[in-house]
Amino acid sequence: MSDKKFGTILTASLVLAPAVAFADEPVSWTEPSGTGFSMGIENGSSGGAYSQAIRFRLPLGDHWALTAKTISMHTFGPNYRLDVGGRLGFLGGSRPVLNILRVYGGGGVHVLVPATGAPDGEGVRFGVGGEVGIEAFLSPGMAAFMEVGGQGSFAETGYGSGATVYGGFQFYF
């Protein structure tokens, strides 16, 4: 078969043959996604430091929630450092679009305490931060999320301040 004839057949089949897009398939559940109290885990970067957290979300209606999370922030290398603390925040977001995706944003205040490796004299630090994110629901009660944002500390060292990138899973009860 010549290349020209093959190209004509291929083009005609792409135009004339009906195609079903993957997005046309309905989700396998009918109940609303991401409702109720939730708990999750996250890993990411906070101003260049590796961060892990356990997060909690208490809904206040369809679009708002109070959030709380534990924080552990590490830097590795010859001068290992570990800070621990927590964050309280407020979150606003959409209802899940097509029962699959939710867009959200929020902010809050945090406190961090050096556990090991901090310079002498550095103590408790307070700061603020914010983020925008997207949740992709794998089932009505489970979502994977990715968020970006920034945070700052009121301390002189600025440890953990800067851009934030987190990913993880959220479980709804």
CSV table of N, CA and C in Angstrom, one decimal:
chain,number,residue,atom,x,y,z
A,1,MET,N,0.9,-1.2,0.0
A,1,MET,CA,0.0,0.0,0.0
A,1,MET,C,0.9,1.2,0.0
A,2,SER,N,0.6,2.2,-0.8
A,2,SER,CA,1.4,3.4,-0.9
A,2,SER,C,1.2,4.3,0.3
A,3,ASP,N,2.2,5.1,0.6
A,3,ASP,CA,2.1,6.0,1.8
A,3,ASP,C,0.9,6.9,1.6
A,4,LYS,N,0.7,7.4,0.4
A,4,LYS,CA,-0.4,8.4,0.2
A,4,LYS,C,-1.8,7.8,0.4
A,5,LYS,N,-2.0,6.6,-0.1
A,5,LYS,CA,-3.2,5.9,0.1
A,5,LYS,C,-3.5,5.6,1.6
A,6,PHE,N,-2.4,5.1,2.3
A,6,PHE,CA,-2.5,4.8,3.8
A,6,PHE,C,-2.9,6.1,4.5
A,7,GLY,N,-2.3,7.2,4.2
A,7,GLY,CA,-2.6,8.5,4.9
A,7,GLY,C,-4.1,8.9,4.7
A,8,THR,N,-4.6,8.7,3.5
A,8,THR,CA,-6.0,9.0,3.2
A,8,THR,C,-6.9,8.1,4.0
A,9,ILE,N,-6.7,6.8,4.0
A,9,ILE,CA,-7.5,5.9,4.8
A,9,ILE,C,-7.5,6.3,6.3
A,10,LEU,N,-6.3,6.5,6.8
A,10,LEU,CA,-6.2,6.9,8.2
A,10,LEU,C,-6.9,8.2,8.5
A,11,THR,N,-6.8,9.2,7.7
A,11,THR,CA,-7.5,10.4,7.9
A,11,THR,C,-9.0,10.2,7.9
A,12,ALA,N,-9.5,9.5,6.9
A,12,ALA,CA,-10.9,9.2,6.8
A,12,ALA,C,-11.4,8.5,8.0
A,13,SER,N,-10.7,7.5,8.5
A,13,SER,CA,-11.2,6.8,9.7
A,13,SER,C,-11.2,7.6,10.9
A,14,LEU,N,-10.3,8.6,11.0
A,14,LEU,CA,-10.3,9.5,12.2
A,14,LEU,C,-11.5,10.4,12.2
A,15,VAL,N,-11.9,10.8,11.0
A,15,VAL,CA,-13.0,11.7,10.9
A,15,VAL,C,-14.4,11.0,10.9
A,16,LEU,N,-14.5,9.9,10.3
A,16,LEU,CA,-15.8,9.2,10.1
A,16,LEU,C,-16.1,8.2,11.2
A,17,ALA,N,-15.1,7.6,11.9
A,17,ALA,CA,-15.4,6.6,12.9
A,17,ALA,C,-15.7,7.3,14.2
A,18,PRO,N,-16.8,6.9,14.9
A,18,PRO,CA,-17.1,7.5,16.2
A,18,PRO,C,-16.1,7.0,17.2
A,19,ALA,N,-15.7,7.9,18.1
A,19,ALA,CA,-14.7,7.6,19.1
A,19,ALA,C,-15.3,7.9,20.5
A,20,VAL,N,-15.1,7.1,21.4
A,20,VAL,CA,-15.6,7.3,22.8
A,20,VAL,C,-14.5,7.7,23.6
A,21,ALA,N,-14.5,8.9,24.2
A,21,ALA,CA,-13.5,9.4,25.0
A,21,ALA,C,-13.5,8.8,26.4
A,22,PHE,N,-12.4,8.6,27.0
A,22,PHE,CA,-12.3,8.0,28.3
A,22,PHE,C,-13.1,8.8,29.3
A,23,ALA,N,-13.2,10.1,29.1
A,23,ALA,CA,-13.9,11.0,30.1
A,23,ALA,C,-15.4,10.8,30.0
A,24,ASP,N,-15.9,10.2,28.9
A,24,ASP,CA,-17.3,10.0,28.8
A,24,ASP,C,-17.8,8.9,29.7
A,25,GLU,N,-17.0,8.1,30.2
A,25,GLU,CA,-17.4,7.0,31.1
A,25,GLU,C,-17.7,7.6,32.5
A,26,PRO,N,-18.9,7.2,33.0
A,26,PRO,CA,-19.3,7.8,34.4
A,26,PRO,C,-18.4,7.2,35.5
A,27,VAL,N,-18.3,7.9,36.6
A,27,VAL,CA,-17.6,7.3,37.7
A,27,VAL,C,-18.4,6.1,38.2
A,28,SER,N,-17.8,5.3,38.9
A,28,SER,CA,-18.5,4.0,39.4
A,28,SER,C,-19.2,4.2,40.7
A,29,TRP,N,-19.4,5.5,41.1
A,29,TRP,CA,-20.2,5.7,42.4
A,29,TRP,C,-21.1,6.9,42.1
A,30,THR,N,-22.2,6.9,42.9
A,30,THR,CA,-23.2,8.0,42.8
A,30,THR,C,-23.2,8.9,44.0
A,31,GLU,N,-22.7,8.5,45.1
A,31,GLU,CA,-22.7,9.3,46.3
A,31,GLU,C,-21.7,10.5,46.1
A,32,PRO,N,-21.9,11.6,46.8
A,32,PRO,CA,-21.0,12.8,46.6
A,32,PRO,C,-19.6,12.4,47.1
A,33,SER,N,-18.6,12.9,46.4
A,33,SER,CA,-17.2,12.7,46.8
A,33,SER,C,-16.8,13.7,47.8
A,34,GLY,N,-15.9,13.3,48.8
A,34,GLY,CA,-15.2,14.3,49.6
A,34,GLY,C,-16.1,15.0,50.6
A,35,THR,N,-17.0,14.3,51.3
A,35,THR,CA,-17.9,15.0,52.3
A,35,THR,C,-17.5,14.5,53.6
A,36,GLY,N,-17.7,15.3,54.6
A,36,GLY,CA,-17.5,14.9,56.0
A,36,GLY,C,-16.1,15.2,56.5
A,37,PHE,N,-15.8,14.8,57.7
A,37,PHE,CA,-14.5,14.9,58.4
A,37,PHE,C,-13.5,14.1,57.6
A,38,SER,N,-12.3,14.6,57.5
A,38,SER,CA,-11.2,13.8,56.7
A,38,SER,C,-9.9,13.9,57.5
A,39,MET,N,-9.1,13.0,57.1
A,39,MET,CA,-7.7,12.9,57.7
A,39,MET,C,-6.8,12.5,56.5
A,40,GLY,N,-5.6,13.0,56.5
A,40,GLY,CA,-4.7,12.7,55.4
A,40,GLY,C,-3.3,12.7,55.8
A,41,ILE,N,-2.4,12.3,54.8
A,41,ILE,CA,-1.0,12.4,55.0
A,41,ILE,C,-0.4,13.2,53.8
A,42,GLU,N,0.7,13.9,54.1
A,42,GLU,CA,1.3,14.6,53.0
A,42,GLU,C,2.9,14.6,53.2
A,43,ASN,N,3.5,14.7,52.1
A,43,ASN,CA,5.0,14.8,52.0
A,43,ASN,C,5.3,15.9,51.0
A,44,GLY,N,6.4,16.6,51.2
A,44,GLY,CA,6.7,17.7,50.3
A,44,GLY,C,7.9,18.5,50.7
A,45,SER,N,7.9,19.7,50.2
A,45,SER,CA,9.0,20.6,50.5
A,45,SER,C,8.5,22.0,51.0
A,46,SER,N,9.1,22.4,52.1
A,46,SER,CA,8.8,23.7,52.7
A,46,SER,C,10.0,24.6,52.7
A,47,GLY,N,10.1,25.5,51.7
A,47,GLY,CA,11.2,26.3,51.7
A,47,GLY,C,12.6,25.6,51.6
A,48,GLY,N,12.6,24.4,50.9
A,48,GLY,CA,13.8,23.7,50.7
A,48,GLY,C,14.0,22.6,51.8
A,49,ALA,N,13.2,22.6,52.8
A,49,ALA,CA,13.3,21.5,53.9
A,49,ALA,C,12.2,20.5,53.6
A,50,TYR,N,12.6,19.2,53.8
A,50,TYR,CA,11.6,18.1,53.6
A,50,TYR,C,10.6,18.1,54.7
A,51,SER,N,9.3,18.1,54.3
A,51,SER,CA,8.2,18.2,55.3
A,51,SER,C,7.3,17.0,55.2
A,52,GLN,N,6.8,16.6,56.4
A,52,GLN,CA,5.8,15.5,56.4
A,52,GLN,C,4.7,16.0,57.4
A,53,ALA,N,3.5,15.6,57.2
A,53,ALA,CA,2.4,16.1,58.1
A,53,ALA,C,1.2,15.1,58.0
A,54,ILE,N,0.5,15.1,59.1
A,54,ILE,CA,-0.8,14.4,59.2
A,54,ILE,C,-1.8,15.5,59.3
A,55,ARG,N,-2.8,15.5,58.4
A,55,ARG,CA,-3.7,16.6,58.3
A,55,ARG,C,-5.1,16.2,58.6
A,56,PHE,N,-5.9,17.2,59.1
A,56,PHE,CA,-7.3,17.0,59.5
A,56,PHE,C,-8.1,18.1,58.9
A,57,ARG,N,-9.3,17.8,58.5
A,57,ARG,CA,-10.2,18.7,57.8
A,57,ARG,C,-11.6,18.6,58.4
A,58,LEU,N,-12.2,19.6,59.0
A,58,LEU,CA,-13.5,19.6,59.5
A,58,LEU,C,-14.4,20.6,58.7
A,59,PRO,N,-15.3,20.0,57.9
A,59,PRO,CA,-16.1,20.9,57.0
A,59,PRO,C,-17.0,21.8,57.7
A,60,LEU,N,-17.2,23.0,57.1
A,60,LEU,CA,-18.2,24.0,57.6
A,60,LEU,C,-19.1,24.3,56.4
A,61,GLY,N,-20.0,23.4,56.1
A,61,GLY,CA,-20.8,23.6,54.9
A,61,GLY,C,-20.2,22.9,53.7
A,62,ASP,N,-20.7,23.3,52.5
A,62,ASP,CA,-20.3,22.7,51.2
A,62,ASP,C,-18.9,23.2,50.8
A,63,HIS,N,-18.5,24.5,51.1
A,63,HIS,CA,-17.4,25.1,50.5
A,63,HIS,C,-16.2,25.5,51.5
A,64,TRP,N,-16.5,25.4,52.8
A,64,TRP,CA,-15.5,25.9,53.7
A,64,TRP,C,-15.1,24.8,54.7
A,65,ALA,N,-13.9,24.9,55.3
A,65,ALA,CA,-13.5,23.9,56.3
A,65,ALA,C,-12.4,24.5,57.2
A,66,LEU,N,-12.3,24.0,58.4
A,66,LEU,CA,-11.2,24.3,59.3
A,66,LEU,C,-10.2,23.2,59.1
A,67,THR,N,-8.9,23.6,59.2
A,67,THR,CA,-7.9,22.5,59.0
A,67,THR,C,-6.9,22.6,60.1
A,68,ALA,N,-6.3,21.5,60.4
A,68,ALA,CA,-5.2,21.4,61.4
A,68,ALA,C,-4.3,20.3,60.9
A,69,LYS,N,-3.0,20.5,61.2
A,69,LYS,CA,-2.0,19.5,60.8
A,69,LYS,C,-0.8,19.5,61.8
A,70,THR,N,-0.3,18.3,61.9
A,70,THR,CA,1.0,18.2,62.6
A,70,THR,C,2.1,18.4,61.5
A,71,ILE,N,3.3,18.9,61.9
A,71,ILE,CA,4.3,19.2,61.0
A,71,ILE,C,5.6,18.6,61.5
A,72,SER,N,6.4,17.9,60.7
A,72,SER,CA,7.8,17.6,61.0
A,72,SER,C,8.6,18.1,59.7
A,73,MET,N,9.6,18.9,60.0
A,73,MET,CA,10.4,19.5,58.9
A,73,MET,C,11.9,19.1,59.1
A,74,HIS,N,12.5,18.5,58.1
A,74,HIS,CA,13.8,18.0,58.2
A,74,HIS,C,14.7,18.6,57.1
A,75,THR,N,16.0,18.8,57.4
A,75,THR,CA,17.0,19.0,56.4
A,75,THR,C,18.1,18.0,56.7
A,76,PHE,N,18.6,17.3,55.7
A,76,PHE,CA,19.6,16.3,55.8
A,76,PHE,C,20.9,16.8,55.4
A,77,GLY,N,21.9,16.0,55.8
A,77,GLY,CA,23.3,16.4,55.4
A,77,GLY,C,24.2,16.4,56.7
A,78,PRO,N,25.3,17.0,56.6
A,78,PRO,CA,26.2,17.0,57.8
A,78,PRO,C,25.6,17.6,59.0
A,79,ASN,N,24.7,18.6,58.8
A,79,ASN,CA,24.1,19.3,59.9
A,79,ASN,C,22.6,19.0,59.9
A,80,TYR,N,22.2,17.8,60.3
A,80,TYR,CA,20.8,17.4,60.3
A,80,TYR,C,20.0,18.3,61.2
A,81,ARG,N,18.8,18.6,60.7
A,81,ARG,CA,17.9,19.4,61.6
A,81,ARG,C,16.5,18.9,61.5
A,82,LEU,N,15.8,18.9,62.6
A,82,LEU,CA,14.4,18.5,62.7
A,82,LEU,C,13.7,19.5,63.5
A,83,ASP,N,12.6,20.0,63.0
A,83,ASP,CA,11.7,20.9,63.7
A,83,ASP,C,10.3,20.2,63.7
A,84,VAL,N,9.5,20.4,64.7
A,84,VAL,CA,8.2,19.8,64.8
A,84,VAL,C,7.2,21.0,65.2
A,85,GLY,N,6.0,20.8,64.9
A,85,GLY,CA,5.0,21.8,65.2
A,85,GLY,C,3.6,21.5,64.6
A,86,GLY,N,2.9,22.5,64.4
A,86,GLY,CA,1.5,22.3,63.9
A,86,GLY,C,1.0,23.6,63.2
A,87,ARG,N,-0.1,23.4,62.6
A,87,ARG,CA,-0.7,24.5,61.8
A,87,ARG,C,-2.3,24.5,61.9
A,88,LEU,N,-2.9,25.6,62.1
A,88,LEU,CA,-4.3,25.8,62.1
A,88,LEU,C,-4.7,26.7,60.9
A,89,GLY,N,-5.7,26.3,60.2
A,89,GLY,CA,-6.0,27.1,59.0
A,89,GLY,C,-7.5,27.1,58.6
A,90,PHE,N,-7.8,27.8,57.6
A,90,PHE,CA,-9.1,27.9,57.0
A,90,PHE,C,-9.0,27.6,55.5
A,91,LEU,N,-10.0,26.9,55.0
A,91,LEU,CA,-9.9,26.4,53.6
A,91,LEU,C,-11.2,26.7,52.9
A,92,GLY,N,-11.2,27.1,51.6
A,92,GLY,CA,-12.3,27.3,50.8
A,92,GLY,C,-12.1,26.5,49.5
A,93,GLY,N,-13.2,25.9,49.0
A,93,GLY,CA,-13.0,25.1,47.8
A,93,GLY,C,-14.3,24.8,47.1
A,94,SER,N,-14.2,24.3,45.9
A,94,SER,CA,-15.4,24.0,45.0
A,94,SER,C,-16.0,22.7,45.5
A,95,ARG,N,-17.2,22.4,45.0
A,95,ARG,CA,-17.7,21.0,45.1
A,95,ARG,C,-16.9,20.2,44.1
A,96,PRO,N,-16.8,18.9,44.3
A,96,PRO,CA,-16.1,18.1,43.3
A,96,PRO,C,-16.8,18.2,41.9
A,97,VAL,N,-16.0,18.6,40.9
A,97,VAL,CA,-16.5,18.8,39.6
A,97,VAL,C,-16.6,17.4,39.0
A,98,LEU,N,-17.7,17.0,38.4
A,98,LEU,CA,-18.0,15.7,37.9
A,98,LEU,C,-17.8,14.6,38.9
A,99,ASN,N,-17.8,15.0,40.2
A,99,ASN,CA,-17.6,14.0,41.3
A,99,ASN,C,-16.2,13.5,41.3
A,100,ILE,N,-15.3,14.2,40.6
A,100,ILE,CA,-13.9,13.7,40.5
A,100,ILE,C,-12.8,14.7,41.0
A,101,LEU,N,-13.0,16.0,40.6
A,101,LEU,CA,-11.9,17.0,40.9
A,101,LEU,C,-12.4,18.1,41.8
A,102,ARG,N,-11.7,18.5,42.8
A,102,ARG,CA,-12.0,19.7,43.6
A,102,ARG,C,-10.8,20.6,43.6
A,103,VAL,N,-11.0,21.9,43.4
A,103,VAL,CA,-10.0,22.9,43.5
A,103,VAL,C,-10.2,23.7,44.8
A,104,TYR,N,-9.1,24.0,45.5
A,104,TYR,CA,-9.3,24.6,46.8
A,104,TYR,C,-8.1,25.6,47.1
A,105,GLY,N,-8.3,26.4,48.1
A,105,GLY,CA,-7.2,27.3,48.5
A,105,GLY,C,-7.4,27.6,50.0
A,106,GLY,N,-6.4,28.0,50.6
A,106,GLY,CA,-6.5,28.3,52.1
A,106,GLY,C,-5.2,28.9,52.6
A,107,GLY,N,-5.3,29.1,53.9
A,107,GLY,CA,-4.1,29.7,54.6
A,107,GLY,C,-4.3,29.4,56.1
A,108,GLY,N,-3.2,29.8,56.8
A,108,GLY,CA,-3.2,29.6,58.2
A,108,GLY,C,-2.0,30.0,58.9
A,109,VAL,N,-2.0,29.8,60.2
A,109,VAL,CA,-0.8,30.1,61.1
A,109,VAL,C,-0.2,28.8,61.6
A,110,HIS,N,1.1,28.9,61.7
A,110,HIS,CA,1.8,27.7,62.2
A,110,HIS,C,2.8,28.1,63.3
A,111,VAL,N,3.2,27.1,64.1
A,111,VAL,CA,4.2,27.2,65.1
A,111,VAL,C,5.2,26.0,64.9
A,112,LEU,N,6.5,26.3,65.0
A,112,LEU,CA,7.5,25.2,64.8
A,112,LEU,C,8.5,25.4,66.0
A,113,VAL,N,8.9,24.2,66.5
A,113,VAL,CA,9.9,24.2,67.6
A,113,VAL,C,11.1,23.3,67.1
A,114,PRO,N,12.3,23.8,67.3
A,114,PRO,CA,13.5,23.0,66.9
A,114,PRO,C,13.6,21.8,67.8
A,115,ALA,N,13.7,20.6,67.3
A,115,ALA,CA,13.9,19.4,68.1
A,115,ALA,C,15.4,19.1,68.1
A,116,THR,N,16.1,19.3,67.0
A,116,THR,CA,17.6,19.0,67.0
A,116,THR,C,18.2,19.7,65.8
A,117,GLY,N,19.4,20.1,66.0
A,117,GLY,CA,20.2,20.7,64.9
A,117,GLY,C,20.0,22.2,64.7
A,118,ALA,N,19.2,22.9,65.5
A,118,ALA,CA,19.0,24.3,65.3
A,118,ALA,C,20.2,25.1,65.9
A,119,PRO,N,20.5,26.3,65.3
A,119,PRO,CA,21.5,27.1,65.9
A,119,PRO,C,21.2,27.5,67.4
A,120,ASP,N,22.2,27.7,68.2
A,120,ASP,CA,22.0,28.1,69.6
A,120,ASP,C,21.1,29.3,69.6
A,121,GLY,N,20.2,29.3,70.5
A,121,GLY,CA,19.4,30.5,70.8
A,121,GLY,C,18.1,30.5,69.9
A,122,GLU,N,18.0,29.6,68.9
A,122,GLU,CA,16.8,29.7,68.1
A,122,GLU,C,15.7,28.8,68.8
A,123,GLY,N,14.6,29.4,69.0
A,123,GLY,CA,13.5,28.8,69.8
A,123,GLY,C,12.3,28.6,68.9
A,124,VAL,N,11.1,28.8,69.6
A,124,VAL,CA,9.8,28.6,69.0
A,124,VAL,C,9.7,29.7,67.9
A,125,ARG,N,9.1,29.3,66.7
A,125,ARG,CA,8.9,30.2,65.6
A,125,ARG,C,7.5,30.2,65.2
A,126,PHE,N,6.9,31.3,64.9
A,126,PHE,CA,5.5,31.4,64.4
A,126,PHE,C,5.6,31.9,63.0
A,127,GLY,N,4.6,31.6,62.2
A,127,GLY,CA,4.5,32.1,60.8
A,127,GLY,C,3.2,31.9,60.2
A,128,VAL,N,3.1,32.3,59.0
A,128,VAL,CA,1.8,32.2,58.2
A,128,VAL,C,2.1,31.6,56.9
A,129,GLY,N,1.1,31.0,56.2
A,129,GLY,CA,1.3,30.4,54.9
A,129,GLY,C,0.0,30.3,54.2
A,130,GLY,N,0.0,29.9,52.9
A,130,GLY,CA,-1.1,29.7,52.1
A,130,GLY,C,-0.8,28.8,51.0
A,131,GLU,N,-1.9,28.2,50.4
A,131,GLU,CA,-1.7,27.2,49.4
A,131,GLU,C,-3.0,27.2,48.5
A,132,VAL,N,-2.8,26.7,47.2
A,132,VAL,CA,-3.9,26.3,46.3
A,132,VAL,C,-3.6,24.9,45.9
A,133,GLY,N,-4.7,24.1,45.7
A,133,GLY,CA,-4.5,22.7,45.4
A,133,GLY,C,-5.6,22.1,44.6
A,134,ILE,N,-5.4,20.9,44.2
A,134,ILE,CA,-6.4,20.1,43.5
A,134,ILE,C,-6.5,18.7,44.1
A,135,GLU,N,-7.7,18.2,44.3
A,135,GLU,CA,-7.9,16.9,44.8
A,135,GLU,C,-8.5,16.0,43.6
A,136,ALA,N,-8.0,14.9,43.4
A,136,ALA,CA,-8.5,13.9,42.4
A,136,ALA,C,-9.1,12.7,43.2
A,137,PHE,N,-10.4,12.5,43.1
A,137,PHE,CA,-11.1,11.5,43.9
A,137,PHE,C,-10.9,10.1,43.2
A,138,LEU,N,-10.4,9.2,44.0
A,138,LEU,CA,-10.3,7.8,43.5
A,138,LEU,C,-11.5,7.0,43.9
A,139,SER,N,-12.2,7.5,44.9
A,139,SER,CA,-13.5,6.9,45.4
A,139,SER,C,-14.2,8.0,46.2
A,140,PRO,N,-15.4,7.8,46.6
A,140,PRO,CA,-16.1,8.9,47.3
A,140,PRO,C,-15.3,9.3,48.6
A,141,GLY,N,-14.6,8.4,49.2
A,141,GLY,CA,-13.9,8.6,50.5
A,141,GLY,C,-12.4,8.7,50.4
A,142,MET,N,-11.8,8.8,49.2
A,142,MET,CA,-10.4,8.9,49.1
A,142,MET,C,-10.0,9.8,47.9
A,143,ALA,N,-9.0,10.7,48.2
A,143,ALA,CA,-8.5,11.6,47.1
A,143,ALA,C,-7.0,11.7,47.2
A,144,ALA,N,-6.4,11.8,46.1
A,144,ALA,CA,-5.0,12.2,46.0
A,144,ALA,C,-5.0,13.7,45.8
A,145,PHE,N,-4.0,14.4,46.4
A,145,PHE,CA,-4.0,15.8,46.2
A,145,PHE,C,-2.6,16.3,45.9
A,146,MET,N,-2.5,17.5,45.3
A,146,MET,CA,-1.2,18.2,45.0
A,146,MET,C,-1.5,19.6,45.3
A,147,GLU,N,-0.6,20.3,46.0
A,147,GLU,CA,-0.8,21.7,46.3
A,147,GLU,C,0.5,22.5,46.3
A,148,VAL,N,0.4,23.7,45.9
A,148,VAL,CA,1.6,24.6,45.9
A,148,VAL,C,1.2,25.9,46.7
A,149,GLY,N,2.2,26.5,47.3
A,149,GLY,CA,2.0,27.7,48.0
A,149,GLY,C,3.3,28.3,48.5
A,150,GLY,N,3.1,29.0,49.7
A,150,GLY,CA,4.3,29.6,50.3
A,150,GLY,C,4.0,29.8,51.8
A,151,GLN,N,5.1,29.9,52.5
A,151,GLN,CA,5.0,30.2,53.9
A,151,GLN,C,6.2,31.0,54.4
A,152,GLY,N,6.0,31.7,55.5
A,152,GLY,CA,7.0,32.5,56.1
A,152,GLY,C,7.1,32.4,57.6
A,153,SER,N,8.2,32.7,58.1
A,153,SER,CA,8.4,32.6,59.5
A,153,SER,C,8.7,34.0,60.1
A,154,PHE,N,8.3,34.3,61.3
A,154,PHE,CA,8.6,35.6,61.9
A,154,PHE,C,10.0,35.6,62.5
A,155,ALA,N,10.8,34.5,62.4
A,155,ALA,CA,12.1,34.4,63.0
A,155,ALA,C,13.1,34.9,62.0
A,156,GLU,N,14.3,35.3,62.5
A,156,GLU,CA,15.3,35.9,61.7
A,156,GLU,C,15.9,34.8,60.7
A,157,THR,N,16.0,33.6,61.1
A,157,THR,CA,16.7,32.6,60.2
A,157,THR,C,15.8,32.2,59.0
A,158,GLY,N,14.5,32.3,59.1
A,158,GLY,CA,13.6,32.0,58.0
A,158,GLY,C,13.7,30.5,57.6
A,159,TYR,N,14.1,29.6,58.5
A,159,TYR,CA,14.2,28.2,58.2
A,159,TYR,C,12.8,27.7,57.8
A,160,GLY,N,12.7,27.0,56.7
A,160,GLY,CA,11.4,26.5,56.2
A,160,GLY,C,10.5,27.5,55.5
A,161,SER,N,11.0,28.8,55.4
A,161,SER,CA,10.2,29.8,54.7
A,161,SER,C,10.5,29.7,53.2
A,162,GLY,N,9.5,30.1,52.4
A,162,GLY,CA,9.6,30.0,50.9
A,162,GLY,C,8.5,29.3,50.3
A,163,ALA,N,8.8,28.8,49.1
A,163,ALA,CA,7.8,28.0,48.3
A,163,ALA,C,7.5,26.7,49.0
A,164,THR,N,6.2,26.2,48.9
A,164,THR,CA,5.8,24.9,49.4
A,164,THR,C,5.2,24.1,48.3
A,165,VAL,N,5.5,22.8,48.3
A,165,VAL,CA,4.9,21.9,47.3
A,165,VAL,C,4.6,20.6,48.1
A,166,TYR,N,3.4,20.2,48.1
A,166,TYR,CA,3.0,19.0,48.9
A,166,TYR,C,2.1,18.1,48.0
A,167,GLY,N,2.2,16.8,48.3
A,167,GLY,CA,1.3,15.8,47.7
A,167,GLY,C,1.0,14.8,48.7
A,168,GLY,N,-0.1,14.1,48.5
A,168,GLY,CA,-0.5,13.1,49.5
A,168,GLY,C,-1.9,12.5,49.2
A,169,PHE,N,-2.5,11.9,50.3
A,169,PHE,CA,-3.8,11.3,50.2
A,169,PHE,C,-4.7,11.8,51.3
A,170,GLN,N,-5.9,12.0,51.0
A,170,GLN,CA,-6.9,12.4,52.0
A,170,GLN,C,-8.0,11.4,52.1
A,171,PHE,N,-8.4,11.0,53.3
A,171,PHE,CA,-9.5,10.0,53.5
A,171,PHE,C,-10.7,10.6,54.2
A,172,TYR,N,-11.8,10.5,53.7
A,172,TYR,CA,-13.1,11.1,54.2
A,172,TYR,C,-13.9,10.0,54.9
A,173,PHE,N,-14.4,10.4,56.1
A,173,PHE,CA,-15.2,9.5,56.9
A,173,PHE,C,-16.7,10.0,57.0
